[in-house]
Amino acid sequence: MAHKMCIGFVVLCLLNGCGGNSLPDGVVLIESPDVSQLDDAAKQQVNSAFKSIQKLQTDPPADQPAKKTAALYAQAGQVFQSYDVIDLAIACYENSLSYQKDGDILHLLGRAYRETDQMEIAADAFSHAADFLINDRAAMPYVVASLYWAGDSYLELDEIETAREKFQLGIDRTNGRQPIFYLGLGKTYMEEDPVKAIEHLSRAEGMIPGRKNILYLLMTAHRKIGEVERAKQYQEQFEKSVERLLSVDPLHVKVQGLRKTVSAHRMRGNTALFKEKNYVEAVRHFKLALEEKPNDAILNVNYGVAMMYLGNIEIAGESFAKAITLDRTRITAYINLASVHQRQGKLDEAISVLLQALGQNPSTLDAHSLLAEIYLTKQEFAKAIELYDHILQKQPANEFALQGRSIALAKSRRYREAMEQLEASLQVLEQHPNLIFLLVQVLASAPDDAVRDLERAQEVLDLVADSEEYADYVAECQAMLHADRGEFETAIQFQTKAMKISESLGREGRHEIQQIALDLYKNDKPQRMEATE
């Protein structure tokens, strides 16, 4: 609420002007920044920025022009923002705007508010920034960024019409030359009118082909209108693509460029990796940081994670292995290296790495979970169950352990135990779809007549009967139940329906197992769970 009052004061100042050399009522004192997490070079830069405004706070010069005071606050705010000291950056920007209106600073204020998830104030700041800059041809790159982020912020707030206005204004002001605005417009129509979404997204794709986020939205929109083959084409392109279409924001790039230390590149890499999902940018910053600190275990881990997202599995594995060599206690490096081995089909190597991780830290549940998953894949069910039991002792509501243990029990022919496990799990995680479908499968297809219970299976399935997201799984389960009753024609209809829905949702990977069930029904045979020896 305090921030909303502050931005309201700023807007008032911008409309009416703020005169005088004394501190206006809306100016706040800037506290000394916490630099404990920064390296020495970064500390020096941040502390220097604070000192530059300290005198303004304690003994403001009586004859200093408002323009200069505004500039000092703005410069300090940019340094604070570059090092993610966001609360102080916001205070500095607001102080600066109290002295002098400035579209650039309003834009940076919007970015700062977005970074703290204050979307309403961010959207307002971006809109005001665009209003100030829009008639300045030299500032057009800044206008593009402000309008896009205004639209995107309104979209986050579900203010769809306002978002469209901003994106359309961006198209009008740039004569339709910026694909980012067509991407934004496309996003606003995804739920309401997928055909219109496709129209705008196709414009963006035509201007800058092969961008991952555009391809994903086109794939999704075509599925929504039932154009399965077209959706498949976009899915294939999406799976091969790497780069995303992102807004070019020169002001924010300038601010980020103020950070030139290893910790700066680490921060920017982490932001790109974990928050923005911009893996190419993350790799760039981690590489720059590693040039200065090649033996930093955490940098090697995060660089490896970014490379994994980009599909460079071998390089990722090398990076994780190096991190382990540098720091034997870095558990995330072990787990990620094991994941690489798992994806490469090297299950024994993955197990060896995870056992090393548990040797370093026996309480690491993530290592237990991945190890159990690999044992499940290797059909070593007793070992998997033992690990899942350990996890559930620590975390009784761990959904992956509950699912994995149930599957391992069923595969071990312990059908009643699997059924009891799933019934108990649904008491902990009510209406969890995966647990529901597993329970229905056990109740409908267990070879043990004492376990099969079609009436109970139908009761459980009815809990998710109206789900659109899992409509194919619901139809498959219905087919399974009808087949067990000997109603094979109806089972075939439901199974065929399930396969069409899966295809429309991009779950083509399930086709083979669905076809096996369909062939059974065509031969008047119900499904039965098969234990794996």
CSV table of N, CA, C and O in Angstrom, one decimal, residues 278-377:
chain,number,residue,atom,x,y,z
A,278,ASN,N,15.4,-17.8,-19.8
A,278,ASN,CA,16.2,-17.4,-21.0
A,278,ASN,C,17.6,-18.1,-20.9
A,278,ASN,O,18.6,-17.6,-20.5
A,279,TYR,N,17.6,-19.3,-21.4
A,279,TYR,CA,18.7,-20.2,-21.2
A,279,TYR,C,20.0,-19.8,-22.0
A,279,TYR,O,21.1,-20.0,-21.5
A,280,VAL,N,19.8,-19.2,-23.2
A,280,VAL,CA,20.9,-18.7,-24.0
A,280,VAL,C,21.6,-17.6,-23.2
A,280,VAL,O,22.8,-17.5,-23.1
A,281,GLU,N,20.8,-16.7,-22.6
A,281,GLU,CA,21.4,-15.6,-21.9
A,281,GLU,C,22.0,-16.1,-20.6
A,281,GLU,O,23.1,-15.6,-20.2
A,282,ALA,N,21.4,-17.1,-20.0
A,282,ALA,CA,22.0,-17.6,-18.8
A,282,ALA,C,23.4,-18.2,-19.1
A,282,ALA,O,24.4,-18.0,-18.3
A,283,VAL,N,23.5,-19.0,-20.1
A,283,VAL,CA,24.8,-19.6,-20.5
A,283,VAL,C,25.8,-18.5,-20.8
A,283,VAL,O,27.0,-18.6,-20.4
A,284,ARG,N,25.4,-17.4,-21.4
A,284,ARG,CA,26.4,-16.3,-21.7
A,284,ARG,C,27.0,-15.7,-20.5
A,284,ARG,O,28.2,-15.6,-20.4
A,285,HIS,N,26.1,-15.5,-19.5
A,285,HIS,CA,26.6,-14.9,-18.2
A,285,HIS,C,27.4,-15.9,-17.4
A,285,HIS,O,28.5,-15.5,-16.8
A,286,PHE,N,27.0,-17.1,-17.4
A,286,PHE,CA,27.8,-18.1,-16.6
A,286,PHE,C,29.2,-18.3,-17.3
A,286,PHE,O,30.2,-18.5,-16.6
A,287,LYS,N,29.2,-18.3,-18.6
A,287,LYS,CA,30.5,-18.4,-19.3
A,287,LYS,C,31.5,-17.3,-18.9
A,287,LYS,O,32.6,-17.5,-18.6
A,288,LEU,N,30.9,-16.0,-18.9
A,288,LEU,CA,31.7,-14.9,-18.5
A,288,LEU,C,32.2,-15.0,-17.1
A,288,LEU,O,33.4,-14.7,-16.8
A,289,ALA,N,31.3,-15.5,-16.2
A,289,ALA,CA,31.7,-15.6,-14.8
A,289,ALA,C,32.8,-16.7,-14.6
A,289,ALA,O,33.7,-16.6,-13.9
A,290,LEU,N,32.6,-17.8,-15.4
A,290,LEU,CA,33.6,-18.9,-15.3
A,290,LEU,C,34.9,-18.6,-15.9
A,290,LEU,O,35.9,-19.2,-15.5
A,291,GLU,N,35.0,-17.6,-16.8
A,291,GLU,CA,36.3,-17.1,-17.3
A,291,GLU,C,37.1,-16.6,-16.1
A,291,GLU,O,38.4,-16.8,-16.1
A,292,GLU,N,36.5,-16.0,-15.2
A,292,GLU,CA,37.2,-15.4,-14.0
A,292,GLU,C,37.3,-16.4,-12.9
A,292,GLU,O,38.3,-16.4,-12.2
A,293,LYS,N,36.3,-17.3,-12.7
A,293,LYS,CA,36.3,-18.2,-11.6
A,293,LYS,C,35.9,-19.6,-12.2
A,293,LYS,O,34.9,-20.1,-11.9
A,294,PRO,N,36.9,-20.2,-12.9
A,294,PRO,CA,36.6,-21.6,-13.5
A,294,PRO,C,36.4,-22.7,-12.5
A,294,PRO,O,35.8,-23.7,-12.8
A,295,ASN,N,36.9,-22.5,-11.3
A,295,ASN,CA,36.8,-23.5,-10.3
A,295,ASN,C,35.7,-23.2,-9.2
A,295,ASN,O,35.8,-23.7,-8.1
A,296,ASP,N,34.7,-22.5,-9.6
A,296,ASP,CA,33.5,-22.2,-8.7
A,296,ASP,C,32.5,-23.3,-9.0
A,296,ASP,O,31.9,-23.4,-10.1
A,297,ALA,N,32.3,-24.2,-8.0
A,297,ALA,CA,31.4,-25.3,-8.1
A,297,ALA,C,30.0,-24.9,-8.5
A,297,ALA,O,29.3,-25.5,-9.3
A,298,ILE,N,29.5,-23.9,-7.8
A,298,ILE,CA,28.1,-23.5,-8.0
A,298,ILE,C,27.9,-23.0,-9.4
A,298,ILE,O,26.9,-23.3,-10.1
A,299,LEU,N,28.8,-22.2,-9.9
A,299,LEU,CA,28.8,-21.7,-11.3
A,299,LEU,C,28.7,-22.8,-12.3
A,299,LEU,O,28.0,-22.8,-13.3
A,300,ASN,N,29.6,-23.8,-12.0
A,300,ASN,CA,29.6,-25.0,-12.9
A,300,ASN,C,28.3,-25.8,-12.9
A,300,ASN,O,27.8,-26.2,-14.0
A,301,VAL,N,27.7,-25.9,-11.7
A,301,VAL,CA,26.4,-26.6,-11.7
A,301,VAL,C,25.3,-25.8,-12.5
A,301,VAL,O,24.6,-26.4,-13.3
A,302,ASN,N,25.2,-24.5,-12.2
A,302,ASN,CA,24.2,-23.7,-12.9
A,302,ASN,C,24.4,-23.6,-14.4
A,302,ASN,O,23.5,-23.6,-15.2
A,303,TYR,N,25.7,-23.5,-14.8
A,303,TYR,CA,26.0,-23.6,-16.2
A,303,TYR,C,25.5,-24.9,-16.8
A,303,TYR,O,24.9,-24.9,-17.9
A,304,GLY,N,25.8,-26.0,-16.1
A,304,GLY,CA,25.3,-27.3,-16.6
A,304,GLY,C,23.8,-27.4,-16.7
A,304,GLY,O,23.3,-27.9,-17.7
A,305,VAL,N,23.1,-26.8,-15.7
A,305,VAL,CA,21.6,-26.8,-15.8
A,305,VAL,C,21.1,-26.1,-17.0
A,305,VAL,O,20.2,-26.5,-17.7
A,306,ALA,N,21.7,-24.9,-17.3
A,306,ALA,CA,21.3,-24.1,-18.4
A,306,ALA,C,21.6,-24.9,-19.7
A,306,ALA,O,20.8,-24.9,-20.7
A,307,MET,N,22.7,-25.6,-19.8
A,307,MET,CA,23.1,-26.4,-21.0
A,307,MET,C,22.1,-27.6,-21.1
A,307,MET,O,21.8,-27.9,-22.3
A,308,MET,N,21.7,-28.1,-20.0
A,308,MET,CA,20.7,-29.2,-20.1
A,308,MET,C,19.4,-28.7,-20.8
A,308,MET,O,18.8,-29.4,-21.6
A,309,TYR,N,18.9,-27.5,-20.3
A,309,TYR,CA,17.7,-27.0,-20.9
A,309,TYR,C,17.9,-26.7,-22.4
A,309,TYR,O,16.9,-26.8,-23.2
A,310,LEU,N,19.1,-26.4,-22.8
A,310,LEU,CA,19.4,-26.2,-24.2
A,310,LEU,C,19.6,-27.5,-25.0
A,310,LEU,O,19.9,-27.5,-26.2
A,311,GLY,N,19.6,-28.6,-24.3
A,311,GLY,CA,19.7,-29.9,-24.9
A,311,GLY,C,21.2,-30.4,-25.1
A,311,GLY,O,21.4,-31.4,-25.7
A,312,ASN,N,22.1,-29.6,-24.5
A,312,ASN,CA,23.5,-30.0,-24.6
A,312,ASN,C,23.9,-30.9,-23.5
A,312,ASN,O,24.6,-30.5,-22.5
A,313,ILE,N,23.4,-32.1,-23.5
A,313,ILE,CA,23.5,-33.0,-22.4
A,313,ILE,C,25.0,-33.4,-22.0
A,313,ILE,O,25.4,-33.4,-20.9
A,314,GLU,N,25.8,-33.6,-23.1
A,314,GLU,CA,27.2,-34.0,-22.8
A,314,GLU,C,28.0,-32.9,-22.1
A,314,GLU,O,28.7,-33.1,-21.1
A,315,ILE,N,27.8,-31.7,-22.6
A,315,ILE,CA,28.5,-30.5,-21.9
A,315,ILE,C,28.0,-30.4,-20.5
A,315,ILE,O,28.7,-30.1,-19.6
A,316,ALA,N,26.7,-30.5,-20.3
A,316,ALA,CA,26.1,-30.4,-19.0
A,316,ALA,C,26.7,-31.4,-18.1
A,316,ALA,O,27.1,-31.1,-16.9
A,317,GLY,N,26.8,-32.7,-18.5
A,317,GLY,CA,27.4,-33.7,-17.7
A,317,GLY,C,28.8,-33.4,-17.3
A,317,GLY,O,29.2,-33.7,-16.2
A,318,GLU,N,29.6,-32.9,-18.3
A,318,GLU,CA,31.0,-32.5,-18.0
A,318,GLU,C,31.0,-31.4,-16.9
A,318,GLU,O,31.9,-31.5,-16.0
A,319,SER,N,30.1,-30.5,-17.0
A,319,SER,CA,30.1,-29.4,-16.0
A,319,SER,C,29.7,-29.9,-14.6
A,319,SER,O,30.3,-29.5,-13.6
A,320,PHE,N,28.7,-30.8,-14.5
A,320,PHE,CA,28.4,-31.4,-13.2
A,320,PHE,C,29.5,-32.2,-12.6
A,320,PHE,O,29.8,-32.2,-11.4
A,321,ALA,N,30.2,-33.0,-13.5
A,321,ALA,CA,31.3,-33.8,-13.0
A,321,ALA,C,32.4,-32.9,-12.5
A,321,ALA,O,33.0,-33.2,-11.5
A,322,LYS,N,32.7,-31.8,-13.2
A,322,LYS,CA,33.7,-30.9,-12.7
A,322,LYS,C,33.3,-30.3,-11.4
A,322,LYS,O,34.2,-30.1,-10.5
A,323,ALA,N,32.0,-30.0,-11.2
A,323,ALA,CA,31.6,-29.4,-9.9
A,323,ALA,C,31.8,-30.4,-8.8
A,323,ALA,O,32.2,-30.0,-7.7
A,324,ILE,N,31.6,-31.6,-9.0
A,324,ILE,CA,31.8,-32.7,-8.0
A,324,ILE,C,33.3,-32.7,-7.6
A,324,ILE,O,33.6,-32.8,-6.5
A,325,THR,N,34.1,-32.7,-8.7
A,325,THR,CA,35.6,-32.7,-8.4
A,325,THR,C,36.0,-31.5,-7.5
A,325,THR,O,36.8,-31.6,-6.6
A,326,LEU,N,35.3,-30.3,-7.8
A,326,LEU,CA,35.7,-29.1,-7.1
A,326,LEU,C,35.1,-29.1,-5.6
A,326,LEU,O,35.7,-28.6,-4.7
A,327,ASP,N,33.9,-29.7,-5.5
A,327,ASP,CA,33.3,-29.7,-4.2
A,327,ASP,C,32.5,-31.0,-4.0
A,327,ASP,O,31.4,-31.1,-4.5
A,328,ARG,N,33.1,-31.9,-3.3
A,328,ARG,CA,32.5,-33.2,-3.1
A,328,ARG,C,31.2,-33.2,-2.3
A,328,ARG,O,30.4,-34.2,-2.3
A,329,THR,N,30.9,-32.1,-1.7
A,329,THR,CA,29.7,-31.9,-0.9
A,329,THR,C,28.5,-31.3,-1.7
A,329,THR,O,27.4,-31.1,-1.1
A,330,ARG,N,28.8,-30.9,-2.9
A,330,ARG,CA,27.8,-30.2,-3.7
A,330,ARG,C,26.8,-31.2,-4.3
A,330,ARG,O,26.9,-31.8,-5.4
A,331,ILE,N,25.7,-31.5,-3.5
A,331,ILE,CA,24.8,-32.6,-3.8
A,331,ILE,C,24.0,-32.3,-5.1
A,331,ILE,O,23.7,-33.3,-5.8
A,332,THR,N,23.7,-31.1,-5.4
A,332,THR,CA,22.9,-30.8,-6.6
A,332,THR,C,23.7,-31.2,-7.8
A,332,THR,O,23.2,-31.6,-8.8
A,333,ALA,N,25.1,-31.2,-7.7
A,333,ALA,CA,25.9,-31.6,-8.9
A,333,ALA,C,25.7,-33.1,-9.1
A,333,ALA,O,25.6,-33.6,-10.2
A,334,TYR,N,25.7,-33.9,-8.0
A,334,TYR,CA,25.5,-35.4,-8.1
A,334,TYR,C,24.1,-35.7,-8.8
A,334,TYR,O,24.0,-36.5,-9.7
A,335,ILE,N,23.1,-35.0,-8.2
A,335,ILE,CA,21.8,-35.3,-8.7
A,335,ILE,C,21.6,-35.0,-10.2
A,335,ILE,O,21.0,-35.7,-11.0
A,336,ASN,N,22.2,-33.8,-10.6
A,336,ASN,CA,22.1,-33.4,-12.0
A,336,ASN,C,22.9,-34.3,-12.9
A,336,ASN,O,22.5,-34.6,-14.0
A,337,LEU,N,24.1,-34.7,-12.4
A,337,LEU,CA,24.9,-35.7,-13.2
A,337,LEU,C,24.1,-37.0,-13.4
A,337,LEU,O,24.1,-37.6,-14.4
A,338,ALA,N,23.5,-37.5,-12.3
A,338,ALA,CA,22.7,-38.7,-12.4
A,338,ALA,C,21.6,-38.5,-13.4
A,338,ALA,O,21.2,-39.5,-14.1
A,339,SER,N,20.9,-37.4,-13.4
A,339,SER,CA,19.9,-37.1,-14.4
A,339,SER,C,20.4,-37.2,-15.8
A,339,SER,O,19.7,-37.7,-16.7
A,340,VAL,N,21.6,-36.7,-16.0
A,340,VAL,CA,22.2,-36.8,-17.3
A,340,VAL,C,22.4,-38.2,-17.7
A,340,VAL,O,22.0,-38.6,-18.8
A,341,HIS,N,22.9,-39.0,-16.8
A,341,HIS,CA,23.1,-40.4,-17.1
A,341,HIS,C,21.8,-41.1,-17.4
A,341,HIS,O,21.7,-42.0,-18.3
A,342,GLN,N,20.8,-40.7,-16.6
A,342,GLN,CA,19.4,-41.3,-16.8
A,342,GLN,C,18.9,-41.1,-18.2
A,342,GLN,O,18.4,-41.9,-18.9
A,343,ARG,N,19.1,-39.8,-18.6
A,343,ARG,CA,18.6,-39.4,-20.0
A,343,ARG,C,19.4,-40.1,-21.1
A,343,ARG,O,18.9,-40.3,-22.2
A,344,GLN,N,20.6,-40.4,-20.8
A,344,GLN,CA,21.5,-41.2,-21.7
A,344,GLN,C,21.3,-42.7,-21.7
A,344,GLN,O,21.9,-43.4,-22.5
A,345,GLY,N,20.4,-43.1,-20.8
A,345,GLY,CA,20.2,-44.6,-20.6
A,345,GLY,C,21.2,-45.3,-19.9
A,345,GLY,O,21.2,-46.5,-19.8
A,346,LYS,N,22.1,-44.5,-19.2
A,346,LYS,CA,23.2,-45.2,-18.4
A,346,LYS,C,22.8,-45.3,-17.0
A,346,LYS,O,23.2,-44.5,-16.1
A,347,LEU,N,21.9,-46.2,-16.7
A,347,LEU,CA,21.2,-46.3,-15.4
A,347,LEU,C,22.2,-46.7,-14.3
A,347,LEU,O,22.1,-46.3,-13.2
A,348,ASP,N,23.1,-47.7,-14.6
A,348,ASP,CA,24.0,-48.1,-13.6
A,348,ASP,C,24.9,-46.9,-13.2
A,348,ASP,O,25.3,-46.8,-12.0
A,349,GLU,N,25.4,-46.1,-14.2
A,349,GLU,CA,26.2,-45.0,-13.8
A,349,GLU,C,25.4,-44.0,-13.0
A,349,GLU,O,26.0,-43.4,-12.0
A,350,ALA,N,24.1,-43.8,-13.3
A,350,ALA,CA,23.3,-42.9,-12.5
A,350,ALA,C,23.2,-43.4,-11.1
A,350,ALA,O,23.3,-42.6,-10.1
A,351,ILE,N,23.0,-44.7,-10.9
A,351,ILE,CA,22.9,-45.3,-9.6
A,351,ILE,C,24.2,-45.0,-8.8
A,351,ILE,O,24.2,-44.6,-7.6
A,352,SER,N,25.3,-45.3,-9.4
A,352,SER,CA,26.6,-45.1,-8.8
A,352,SER,C,26.8,-43.6,-8.3
A,352,SER,O,27.2,-43.4,-7.2
A,353,VAL,N,26.4,-42.7,-9.1
A,353,VAL,CA,26.5,-41.3,-8.7
A,353,VAL,C,25.6,-40.9,-7.6
A,353,VAL,O,26.0,-40.2,-6.6
A,354,LEU,N,24.4,-41.4,-7.6
A,354,LEU,CA,23.4,-41.1,-6.5
A,354,LEU,C,23.9,-41.8,-5.2
A,354,LEU,O,23.7,-41.2,-4.1
A,355,LEU,N,24.5,-43.0,-5.3
A,355,LEU,CA,25.0,-43.6,-4.0
A,355,LEU,C,26.1,-42.8,-3.5
A,355,LEU,O,26.3,-42.7,-2.2
A,356,GLN,N,26.9,-42.2,-4.3
A,356,GLN,CA,28.0,-41.3,-3.9
A,356,GLN,C,27.4,-40.1,-3.2
A,356,GLN,O,27.8,-39.6,-2.1
A,357,ALA,N,26.3,-39.5,-3.7
A,357,ALA,CA,25.6,-38.4,-3.1
A,357,ALA,C,25.1,-38.7,-1.8
A,357,ALA,O,25.2,-37.9,-0.8
A,358,LEU,N,24.5,-39.9,-1.6
A,358,LEU,CA,23.9,-40.3,-0.3
A,358,LEU,C,25.1,-40.6,0.6
A,358,LEU,O,24.9,-40.5,1.9
A,359,GLY,N,26.2,-41.0,0.1
A,359,GLY,CA,27.4,-41.1,1.0
A,359,GLY,C,27.8,-39.8,1.6
A,359,GLY,O,28.3,-39.7,2.8
A,360,GLN,N,27.6,-38.7,0.8
A,360,GLN,CA,28.0,-37.4,1.3
A,360,GLN,C,26.9,-36.9,2.2
A,360,GLN,O,27.2,-36.2,3.3
A,361,ASN,N,25.6,-37.1,1.9
A,361,ASN,CA,24.5,-36.6,2.7
A,361,ASN,C,23.4,-37.6,2.6
A,361,ASN,O,22.5,-37.5,1.7
A,362,PRO,N,23.3,-38.5,3.6
A,362,PRO,CA,22.3,-39.6,3.6
A,362,PRO,C,20.8,-39.1,3.7
A,362,PRO,O,19.9,-39.8,3.4
A,363,SER,N,20.7,-37.8,4.1
A,363,SER,CA,19.3,-37.3,4.3
A,363,SER,C,18.7,-36.6,3.0
A,363,SER,O,17.6,-36.0,3.1
A,364,THR,N,19.5,-36.6,1.9
A,364,THR,CA,19.0,-35.9,0.7
A,364,THR,C,17.9,-36.6,0.1
A,364,THR,O,18.1,-37.6,-0.6
A,365,LEU,N,16.6,-36.1,0.2
A,365,LEU,CA,15.5,-36.8,-0.3
A,365,LEU,C,15.4,-36.8,-1.8
A,365,LEU,O,14.9,-37.7,-2.5
A,366,ASP,N,15.9,-35.7,-2.4
A,366,ASP,CA,15.9,-35.7,-3.9
A,366,ASP,C,16.8,-36.8,-4.5
A,366,ASP,O,16.4,-37.4,-5.5
A,367,ALA,N,17.9,-37.1,-3.9
A,367,ALA,CA,18.7,-38.3,-4.3
A,367,ALA,C,18.0,-39.6,-4.1
A,367,ALA,O,18.0,-40.5,-5.0
A,368,HIS,N,17.3,-39.7,-3.0
A,368,HIS,CA,16.5,-40.9,-2.7
A,368,HIS,C,15.4,-41.1,-3.8
A,368,HIS,O,15.1,-42.2,-4.3
A,369,SER,N,14.7,-40.0,-4.1
A,369,SER,CA,13.6,-40.0,-5.1
A,369,SER,C,14.1,-40.4,-6.5
A,369,SER,O,13.5,-41.3,-7.1
A,370,LEU,N,15.2,-39.8,-6.9
A,370,LEU,CA,15.7,-40.1,-8.3
A,370,LEU,C,16.2,-41.6,-8.3
A,370,LEU,O,16.0,-42.3,-9.3
A,371,LEU,N,16.8,-42.0,-7.2
A,371,LEU,CA,17.3,-43.4,-7.2
A,371,LEU,C,16.2,-44.4,-7.2
A,371,LEU,O,16.3,-45.4,-7.9
A,372,ALA,N,15.1,-44.1,-6.5
A,372,ALA,CA,13.9,-45.0,-6.5
A,372,ALA,C,13.3,-45.0,-7.9
A,372,ALA,O,12.9,-46.1,-8.4
A,373,GLU,N,13.3,-43.9,-8.6
A,373,GLU,CA,12.7,-43.8,-9.9
A,373,GLU,C,13.6,-44.7,-10.9
A,373,GLU,O,13.0,-45.4,-11.8
A,374,ILE,N,14.9,-44.7,-10.7
A,374,ILE,CA,15.7,-45.5,-11.6
A,374,ILE,C,15.6,-46.9,-11.3
A,374,ILE,O,15.5,-47.8,-12.2
A,375,TYR,N,15.5,-47.3,-10.0
A,375,TYR,CA,15.3,-48.7,-9.7
A,375,TYR,C,13.9,-49.2,-10.2
A,375,TYR,O,13.8,-50.3,-10.7
A,376,LEU,N,12.9,-48.3,-10.2
A,376,LEU,CA,11.6,-48.6,-10.8
A,376,LEU,C,11.8,-48.9,-12.3
A,376,LEU,O,11.2,-49.9,-12.8
A,377,THR,N,12.5,-48.1,-13.0
A,377,THR,CA,12.8,-48.3,-14.4
A,377,THR,C,13.5,-49.6,-14.7
A,377,THR,O,13.2,-50.4,-15.6
